[in-house]
PDB file of C-alpha atoms in Angstrom:
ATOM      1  CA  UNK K 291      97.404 105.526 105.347  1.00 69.00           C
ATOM      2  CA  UNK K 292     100.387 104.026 103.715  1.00 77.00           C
ATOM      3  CA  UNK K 293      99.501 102.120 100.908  1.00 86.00           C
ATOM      4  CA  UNK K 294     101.178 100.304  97.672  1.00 92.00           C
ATOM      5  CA  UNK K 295      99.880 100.258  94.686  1.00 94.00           C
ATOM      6  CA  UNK K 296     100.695  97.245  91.219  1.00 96.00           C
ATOM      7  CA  UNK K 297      98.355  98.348  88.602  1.00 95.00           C
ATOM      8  CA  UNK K 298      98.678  95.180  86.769  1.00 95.00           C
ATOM      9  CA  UNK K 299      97.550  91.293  87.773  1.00 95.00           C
ATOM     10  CA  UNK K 300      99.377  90.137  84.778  1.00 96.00           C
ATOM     11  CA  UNK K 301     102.603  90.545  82.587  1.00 97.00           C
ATOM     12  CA  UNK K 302     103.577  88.678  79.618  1.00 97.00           C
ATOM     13  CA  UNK K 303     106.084  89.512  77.337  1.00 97.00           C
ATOM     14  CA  UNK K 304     108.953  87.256  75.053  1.00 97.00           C
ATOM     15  CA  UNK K 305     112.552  86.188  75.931  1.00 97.00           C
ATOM     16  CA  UNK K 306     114.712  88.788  75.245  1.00 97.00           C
ATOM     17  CA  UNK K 307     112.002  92.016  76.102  1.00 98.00           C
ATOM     18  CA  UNK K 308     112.345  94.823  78.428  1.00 97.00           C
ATOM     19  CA  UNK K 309     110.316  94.124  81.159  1.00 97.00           C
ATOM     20  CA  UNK K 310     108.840  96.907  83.484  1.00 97.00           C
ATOM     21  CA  UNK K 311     106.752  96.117  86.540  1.00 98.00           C
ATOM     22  CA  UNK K 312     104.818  98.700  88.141  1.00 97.00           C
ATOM     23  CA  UNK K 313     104.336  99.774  91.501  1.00 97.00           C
ATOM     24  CA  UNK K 314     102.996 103.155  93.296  1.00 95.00           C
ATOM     25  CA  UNK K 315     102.870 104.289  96.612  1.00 92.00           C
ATOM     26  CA  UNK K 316     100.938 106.684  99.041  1.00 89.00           C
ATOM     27  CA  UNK K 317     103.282 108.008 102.202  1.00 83.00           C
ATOM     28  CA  UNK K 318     104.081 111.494 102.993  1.00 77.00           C
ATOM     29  CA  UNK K 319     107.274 111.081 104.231  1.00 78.00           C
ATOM     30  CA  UNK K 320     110.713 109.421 103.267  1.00 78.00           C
ATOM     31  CA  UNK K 321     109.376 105.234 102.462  1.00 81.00           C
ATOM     32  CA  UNK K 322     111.574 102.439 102.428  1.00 88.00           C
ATOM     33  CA  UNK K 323     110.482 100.223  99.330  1.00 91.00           C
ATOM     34  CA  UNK K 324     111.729  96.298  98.422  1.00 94.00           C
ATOM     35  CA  UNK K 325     110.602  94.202  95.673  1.00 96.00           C
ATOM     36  CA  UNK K 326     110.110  90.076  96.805  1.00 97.00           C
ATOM     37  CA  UNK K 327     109.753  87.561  94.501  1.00 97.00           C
ATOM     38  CA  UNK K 328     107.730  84.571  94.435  1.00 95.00           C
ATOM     39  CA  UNK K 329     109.257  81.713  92.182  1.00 96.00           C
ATOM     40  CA  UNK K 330     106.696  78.623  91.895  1.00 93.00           C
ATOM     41  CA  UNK K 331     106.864  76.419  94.805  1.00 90.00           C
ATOM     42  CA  UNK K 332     109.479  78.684  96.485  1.00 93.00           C
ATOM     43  CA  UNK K 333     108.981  80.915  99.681  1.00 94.00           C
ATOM     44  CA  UNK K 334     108.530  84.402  98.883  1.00 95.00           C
ATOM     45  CA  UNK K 335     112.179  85.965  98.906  1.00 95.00           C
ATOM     46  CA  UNK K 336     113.258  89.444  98.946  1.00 94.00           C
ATOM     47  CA  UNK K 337     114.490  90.506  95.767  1.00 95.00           C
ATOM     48  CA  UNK K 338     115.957  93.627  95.899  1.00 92.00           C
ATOM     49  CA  UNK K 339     115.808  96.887  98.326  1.00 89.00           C
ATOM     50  CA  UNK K 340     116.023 100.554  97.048  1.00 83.00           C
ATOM     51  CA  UNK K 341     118.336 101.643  99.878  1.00 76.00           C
ATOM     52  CA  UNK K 342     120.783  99.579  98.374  1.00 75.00           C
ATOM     53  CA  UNK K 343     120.874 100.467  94.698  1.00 75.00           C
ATOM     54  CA  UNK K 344     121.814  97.172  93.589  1.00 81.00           C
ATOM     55  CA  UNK K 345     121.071  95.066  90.029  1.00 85.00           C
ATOM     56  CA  UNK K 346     119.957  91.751  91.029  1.00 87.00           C
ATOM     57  CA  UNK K 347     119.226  89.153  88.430  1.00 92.00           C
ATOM     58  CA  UNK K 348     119.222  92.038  86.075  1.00 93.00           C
ATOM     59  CA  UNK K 349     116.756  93.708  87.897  1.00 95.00           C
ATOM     60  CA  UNK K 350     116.639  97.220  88.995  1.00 94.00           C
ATOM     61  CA  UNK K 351     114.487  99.791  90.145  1.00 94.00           C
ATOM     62  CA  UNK K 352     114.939 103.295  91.056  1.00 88.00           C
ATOM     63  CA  UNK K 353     112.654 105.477  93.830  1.00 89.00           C
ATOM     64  CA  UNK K 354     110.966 108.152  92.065  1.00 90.00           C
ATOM     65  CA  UNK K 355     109.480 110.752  94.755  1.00 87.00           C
ATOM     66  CA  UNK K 356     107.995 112.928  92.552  1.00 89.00           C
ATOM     67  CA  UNK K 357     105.876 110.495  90.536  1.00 91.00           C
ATOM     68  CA  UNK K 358     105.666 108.376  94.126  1.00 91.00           C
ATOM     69  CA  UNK K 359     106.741 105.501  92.028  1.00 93.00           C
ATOM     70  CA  UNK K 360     109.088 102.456  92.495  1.00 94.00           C
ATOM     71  CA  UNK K 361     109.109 100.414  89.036  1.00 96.00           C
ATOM     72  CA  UNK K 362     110.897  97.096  88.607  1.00 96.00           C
ATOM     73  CA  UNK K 363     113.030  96.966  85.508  1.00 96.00           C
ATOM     74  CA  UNK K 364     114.918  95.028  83.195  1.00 96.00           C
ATOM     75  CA  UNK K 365     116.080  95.198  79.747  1.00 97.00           C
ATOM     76  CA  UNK K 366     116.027  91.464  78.840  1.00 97.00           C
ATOM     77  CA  UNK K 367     113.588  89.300  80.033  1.00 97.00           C
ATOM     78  CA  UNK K 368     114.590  85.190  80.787  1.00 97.00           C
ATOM     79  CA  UNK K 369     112.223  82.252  81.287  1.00 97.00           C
ATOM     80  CA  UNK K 370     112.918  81.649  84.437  1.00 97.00           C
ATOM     81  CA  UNK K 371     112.308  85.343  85.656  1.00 98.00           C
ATOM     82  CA  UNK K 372     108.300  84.083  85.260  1.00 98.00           C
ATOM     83  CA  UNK K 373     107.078  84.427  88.878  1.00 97.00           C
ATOM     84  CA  UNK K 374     105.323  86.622  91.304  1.00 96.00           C
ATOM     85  CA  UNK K 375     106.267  90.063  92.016  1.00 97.00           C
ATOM     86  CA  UNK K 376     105.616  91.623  95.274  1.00 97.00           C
ATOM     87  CA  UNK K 377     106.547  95.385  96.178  1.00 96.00           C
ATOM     88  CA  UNK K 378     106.636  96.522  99.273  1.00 94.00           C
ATOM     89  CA  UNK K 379     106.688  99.469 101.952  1.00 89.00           C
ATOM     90  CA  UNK K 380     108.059  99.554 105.311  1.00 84.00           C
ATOM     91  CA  UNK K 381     108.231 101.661 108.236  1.00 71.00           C
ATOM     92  CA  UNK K 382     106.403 105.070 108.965  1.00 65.00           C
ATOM     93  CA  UNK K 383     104.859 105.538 112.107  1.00 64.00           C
ATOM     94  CA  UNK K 384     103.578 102.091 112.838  1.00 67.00           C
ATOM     95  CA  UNK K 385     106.344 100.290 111.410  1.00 72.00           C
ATOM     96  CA  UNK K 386     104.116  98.059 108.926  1.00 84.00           C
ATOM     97  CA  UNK K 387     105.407  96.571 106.250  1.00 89.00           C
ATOM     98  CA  UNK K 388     103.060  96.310 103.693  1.00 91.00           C
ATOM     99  CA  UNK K 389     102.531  94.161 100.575  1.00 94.00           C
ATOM    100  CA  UNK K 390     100.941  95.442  96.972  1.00 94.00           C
ATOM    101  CA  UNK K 391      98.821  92.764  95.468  1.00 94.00           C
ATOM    102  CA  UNK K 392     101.242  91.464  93.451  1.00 95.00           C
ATOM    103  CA  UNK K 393     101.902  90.983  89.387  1.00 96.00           C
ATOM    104  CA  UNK K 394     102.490  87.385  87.896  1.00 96.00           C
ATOM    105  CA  UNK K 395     105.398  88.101  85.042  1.00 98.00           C
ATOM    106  CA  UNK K 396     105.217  85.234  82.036  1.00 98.00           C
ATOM    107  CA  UNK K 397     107.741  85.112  80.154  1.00 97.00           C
ATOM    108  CA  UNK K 398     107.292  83.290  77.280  1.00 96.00           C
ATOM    109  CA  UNK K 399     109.609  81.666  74.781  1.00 94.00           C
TER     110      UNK K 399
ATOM    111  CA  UNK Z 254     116.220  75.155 106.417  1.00 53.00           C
ATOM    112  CA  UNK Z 255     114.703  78.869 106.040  1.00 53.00           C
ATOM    113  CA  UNK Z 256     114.752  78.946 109.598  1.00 92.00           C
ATOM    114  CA  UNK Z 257     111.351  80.059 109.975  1.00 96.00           C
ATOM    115  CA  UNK Z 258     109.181  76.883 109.794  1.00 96.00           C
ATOM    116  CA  UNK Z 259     105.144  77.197 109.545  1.00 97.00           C
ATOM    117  CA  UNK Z 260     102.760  74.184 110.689  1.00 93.00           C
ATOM    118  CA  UNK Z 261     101.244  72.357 109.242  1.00 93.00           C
ATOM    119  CA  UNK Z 262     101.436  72.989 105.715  1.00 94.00           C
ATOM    120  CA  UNK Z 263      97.759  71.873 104.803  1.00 95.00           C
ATOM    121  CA  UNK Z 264      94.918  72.112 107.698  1.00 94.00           C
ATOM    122  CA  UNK Z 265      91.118  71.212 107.434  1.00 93.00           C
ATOM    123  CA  UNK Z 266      88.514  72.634 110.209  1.00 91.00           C
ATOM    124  CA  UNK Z 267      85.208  72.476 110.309  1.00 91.00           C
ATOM    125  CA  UNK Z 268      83.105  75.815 110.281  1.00 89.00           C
ATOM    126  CA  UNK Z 269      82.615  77.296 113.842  1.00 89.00           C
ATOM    127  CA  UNK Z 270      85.634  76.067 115.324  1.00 91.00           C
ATOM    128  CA  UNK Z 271      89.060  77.683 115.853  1.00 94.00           C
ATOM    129  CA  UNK Z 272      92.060  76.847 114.688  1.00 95.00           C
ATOM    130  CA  UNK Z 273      95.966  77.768 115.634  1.00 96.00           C
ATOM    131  CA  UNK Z 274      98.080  77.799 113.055  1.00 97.00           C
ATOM    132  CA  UNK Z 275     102.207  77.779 113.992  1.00 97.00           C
ATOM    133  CA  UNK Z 276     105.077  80.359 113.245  1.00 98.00           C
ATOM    134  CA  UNK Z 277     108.458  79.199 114.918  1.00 97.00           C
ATOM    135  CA  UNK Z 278     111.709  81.101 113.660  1.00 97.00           C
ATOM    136  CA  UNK Z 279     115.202  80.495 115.338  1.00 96.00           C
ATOM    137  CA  UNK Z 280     116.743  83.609 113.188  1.00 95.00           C
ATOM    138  CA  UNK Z 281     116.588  85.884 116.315  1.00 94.00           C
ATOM    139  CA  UNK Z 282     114.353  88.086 115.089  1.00 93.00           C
ATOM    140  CA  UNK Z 283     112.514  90.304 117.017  1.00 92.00           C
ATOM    141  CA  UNK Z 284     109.390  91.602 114.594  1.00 92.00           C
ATOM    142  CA  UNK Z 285     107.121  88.489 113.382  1.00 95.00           C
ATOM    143  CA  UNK Z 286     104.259  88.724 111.083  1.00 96.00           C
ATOM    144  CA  UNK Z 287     101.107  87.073 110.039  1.00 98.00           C
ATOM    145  CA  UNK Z 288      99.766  87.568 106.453  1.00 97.00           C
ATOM    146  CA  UNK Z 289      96.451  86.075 104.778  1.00 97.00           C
ATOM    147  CA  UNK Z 290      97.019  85.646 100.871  1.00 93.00           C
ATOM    148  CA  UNK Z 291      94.475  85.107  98.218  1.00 92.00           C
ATOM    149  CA  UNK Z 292      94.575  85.423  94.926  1.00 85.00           C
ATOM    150  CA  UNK Z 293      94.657  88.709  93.346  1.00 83.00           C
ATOM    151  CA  UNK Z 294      94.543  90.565  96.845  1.00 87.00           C
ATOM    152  CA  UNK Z 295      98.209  89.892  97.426  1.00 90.00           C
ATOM    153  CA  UNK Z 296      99.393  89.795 100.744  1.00 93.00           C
ATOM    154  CA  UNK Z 297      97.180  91.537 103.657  1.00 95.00           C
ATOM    155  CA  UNK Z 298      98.465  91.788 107.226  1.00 95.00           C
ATOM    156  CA  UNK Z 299      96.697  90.285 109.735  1.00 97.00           C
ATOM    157  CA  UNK Z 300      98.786  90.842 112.975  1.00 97.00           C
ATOM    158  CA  UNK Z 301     102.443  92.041 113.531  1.00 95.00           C
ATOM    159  CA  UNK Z 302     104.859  91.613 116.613  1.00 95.00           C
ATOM    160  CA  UNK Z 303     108.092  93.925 117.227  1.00 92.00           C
ATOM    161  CA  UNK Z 304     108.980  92.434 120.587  1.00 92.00           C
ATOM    162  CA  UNK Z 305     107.685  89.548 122.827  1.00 95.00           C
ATOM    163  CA  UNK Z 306     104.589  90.524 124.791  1.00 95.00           C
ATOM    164  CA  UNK Z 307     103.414  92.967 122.250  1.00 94.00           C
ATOM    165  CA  UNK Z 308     101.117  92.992 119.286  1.00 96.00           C
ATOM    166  CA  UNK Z 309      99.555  95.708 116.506  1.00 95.00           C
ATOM    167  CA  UNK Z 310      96.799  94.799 114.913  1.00 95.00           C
ATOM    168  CA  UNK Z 311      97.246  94.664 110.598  1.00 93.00           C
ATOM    169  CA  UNK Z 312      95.032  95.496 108.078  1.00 92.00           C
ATOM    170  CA  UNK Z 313      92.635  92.417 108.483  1.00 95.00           C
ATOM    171  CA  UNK Z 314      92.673  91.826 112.255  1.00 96.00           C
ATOM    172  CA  UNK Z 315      88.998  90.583 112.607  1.00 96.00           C
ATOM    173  CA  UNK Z 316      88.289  86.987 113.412  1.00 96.00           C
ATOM    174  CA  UNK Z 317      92.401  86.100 114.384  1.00 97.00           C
ATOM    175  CA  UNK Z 318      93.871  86.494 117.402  1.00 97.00           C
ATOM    176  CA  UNK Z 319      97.881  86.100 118.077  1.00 98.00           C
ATOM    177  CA  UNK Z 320     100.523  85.646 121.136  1.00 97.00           C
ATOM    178  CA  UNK Z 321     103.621  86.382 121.645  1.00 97.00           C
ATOM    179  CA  UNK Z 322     104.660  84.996 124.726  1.00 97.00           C
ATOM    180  CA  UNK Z 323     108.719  84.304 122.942  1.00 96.00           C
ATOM    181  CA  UNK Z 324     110.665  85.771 121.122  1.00 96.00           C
ATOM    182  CA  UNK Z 325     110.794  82.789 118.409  1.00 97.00           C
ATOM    183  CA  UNK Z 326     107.009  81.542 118.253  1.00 97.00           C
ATOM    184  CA  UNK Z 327     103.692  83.611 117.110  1.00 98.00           C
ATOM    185  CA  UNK Z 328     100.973  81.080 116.615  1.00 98.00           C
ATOM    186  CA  UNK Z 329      97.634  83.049 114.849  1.00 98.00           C
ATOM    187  CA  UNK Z 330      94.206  81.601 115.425  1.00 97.00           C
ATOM    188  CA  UNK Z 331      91.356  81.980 113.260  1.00 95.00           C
ATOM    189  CA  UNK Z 332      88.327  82.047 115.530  1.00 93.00           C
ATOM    190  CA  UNK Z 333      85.002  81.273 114.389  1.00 88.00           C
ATOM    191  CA  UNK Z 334      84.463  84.914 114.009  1.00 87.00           C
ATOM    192  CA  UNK Z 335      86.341  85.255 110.827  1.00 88.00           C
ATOM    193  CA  UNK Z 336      83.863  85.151 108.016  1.00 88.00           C
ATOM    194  CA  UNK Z 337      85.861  83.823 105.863  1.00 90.00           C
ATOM    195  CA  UNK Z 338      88.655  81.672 107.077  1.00 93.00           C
ATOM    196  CA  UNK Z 339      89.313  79.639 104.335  1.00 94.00           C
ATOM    197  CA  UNK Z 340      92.975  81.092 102.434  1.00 95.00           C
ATOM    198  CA  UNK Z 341      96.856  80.388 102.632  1.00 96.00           C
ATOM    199  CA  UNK Z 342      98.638  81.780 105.537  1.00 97.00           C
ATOM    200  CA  UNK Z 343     101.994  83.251 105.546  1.00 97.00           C
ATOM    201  CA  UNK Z 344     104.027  84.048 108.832  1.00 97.00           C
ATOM    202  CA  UNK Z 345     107.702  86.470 108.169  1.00 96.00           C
ATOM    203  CA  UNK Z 346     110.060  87.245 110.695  1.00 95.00           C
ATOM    204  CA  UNK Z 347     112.876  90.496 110.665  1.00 92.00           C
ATOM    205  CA  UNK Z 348     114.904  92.206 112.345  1.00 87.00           C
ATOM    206  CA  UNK Z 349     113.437  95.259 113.759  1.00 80.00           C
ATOM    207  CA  UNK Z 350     114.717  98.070 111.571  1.00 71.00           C
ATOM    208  CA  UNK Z 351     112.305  99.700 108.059  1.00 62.00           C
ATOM    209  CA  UNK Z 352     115.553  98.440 105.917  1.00 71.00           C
ATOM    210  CA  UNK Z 353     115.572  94.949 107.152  1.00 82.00           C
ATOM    211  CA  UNK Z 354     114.655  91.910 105.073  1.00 88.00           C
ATOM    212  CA  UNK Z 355     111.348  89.666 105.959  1.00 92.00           C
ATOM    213  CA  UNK Z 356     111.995  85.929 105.459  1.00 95.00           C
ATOM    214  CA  UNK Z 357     109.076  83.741 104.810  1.00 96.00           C
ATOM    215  CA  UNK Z 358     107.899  80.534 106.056  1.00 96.00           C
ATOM    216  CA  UNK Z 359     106.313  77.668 103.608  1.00 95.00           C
ATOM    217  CA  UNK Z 360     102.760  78.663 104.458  1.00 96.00           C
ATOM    218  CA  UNK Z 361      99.557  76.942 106.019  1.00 97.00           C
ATOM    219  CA  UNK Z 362      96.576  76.166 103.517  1.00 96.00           C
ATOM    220  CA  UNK Z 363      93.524  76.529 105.823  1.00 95.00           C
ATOM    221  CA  UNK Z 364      90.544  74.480 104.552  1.00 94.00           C
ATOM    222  CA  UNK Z 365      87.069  75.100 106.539  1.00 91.00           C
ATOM    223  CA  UNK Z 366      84.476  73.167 105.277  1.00 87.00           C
TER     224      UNK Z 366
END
């Protein structure tokens, strides 16, 4: 069964810090992966897709099929990047799409 | 706004009765979804809808039923069956398509006392 994987409940790091959020996944075949963001008291938004190789906010991350990985990067963290990180799969054969259970980034000051 | 409204935001039941809780989207979207969200569980799929009159069941389908009986509404109900109704809701709609985005609606907090 597809399933996505964020290894940690819980980031914190300064201003100014690379910040890399994990994520995993289990699918055999080719996966279509997103990262959504959850700022506080703000619907959960999609942040960025891998399809599209795109920075936003900073942000980046890069499909990795050997390692079955997805991580969400950037090399300077801000204050107001502190939210909720969601990644995501979609699509297979029953066209899910499917949540991880999430990782809360701090960033502190 | 957002364009896919939930209702209402906050909603208090008591144990043993069902409840329906709203999705209404006006994006023209054809795939809907209901998620049940607790903390540090993320987001698990209850039901999902790719066209009107048809349903899948998600990854926590026990104790909810849904309809889709148009294309913009998808109201869930939490039956009495569900062990453990009490969580926040959230409802997405998309295009059909894996590359498509999911917008999200403001959620429902479902209290059952």
């Amino acid at each position: 069964a597809q399933r996505v994987t964020q290894p940690e409940k819980l980031l914190s790091v300064f201003k100014g810090a690379p910040v890399e959020l994990k994520c995993n996944y289990s699918y055999s075949g080719s996966p279509e992966l997103f990262w959504y963001v959850q700022y506080s008291r703000q619907r959960l938004q999609l942040l960025l897709r891998h399809i599209s190789r795109e920075s936003i906010k900073g942000f980046t991350a890069d499909l990795n099929k050997g390692e079955t990985s997805f991580h969400l990067k950037k090399p300077f963290a801000q204050e107001e990047d502190s939210a909720m990180y969601y990644c995501a799969f979609h699509g297979g054969a029953t066209n899910k799409l499917i949540f991880g259970t999430g990782t809360l980034l701090a960033v502190q000051p | 706004d957002g364009g896919i409204t939930q209702s209402p935001k906050y909603l208090f039941r008591k144990e043993g009765q069902n409840v329906t809780l709203s999705c209404e989207q006006n994006l023209n979207h054809d795939a809907m979804y209901w998620y049940r969200q607790d903390p540090g569980q993320g987001l698990r799929l209850i039901y999902y809808s790719q066209i009107v009159n048809d349903f899948q069941k998600g990854d926590i389908a026990e104790g909810y039923s849904v309809s889709r009986e148009k294309k913009e509404s998808f109201p869930l109900t939490v039956t009495s069956a569900q062990k453990n109704p009490t969580a926040f809701y959230l409802c997405a709609s998309s295009s059909v398509g894996a590359l498509t985005e999911a917008f999200f609606g403001q959620g429902t907090r479902l209290t059952v006392v």
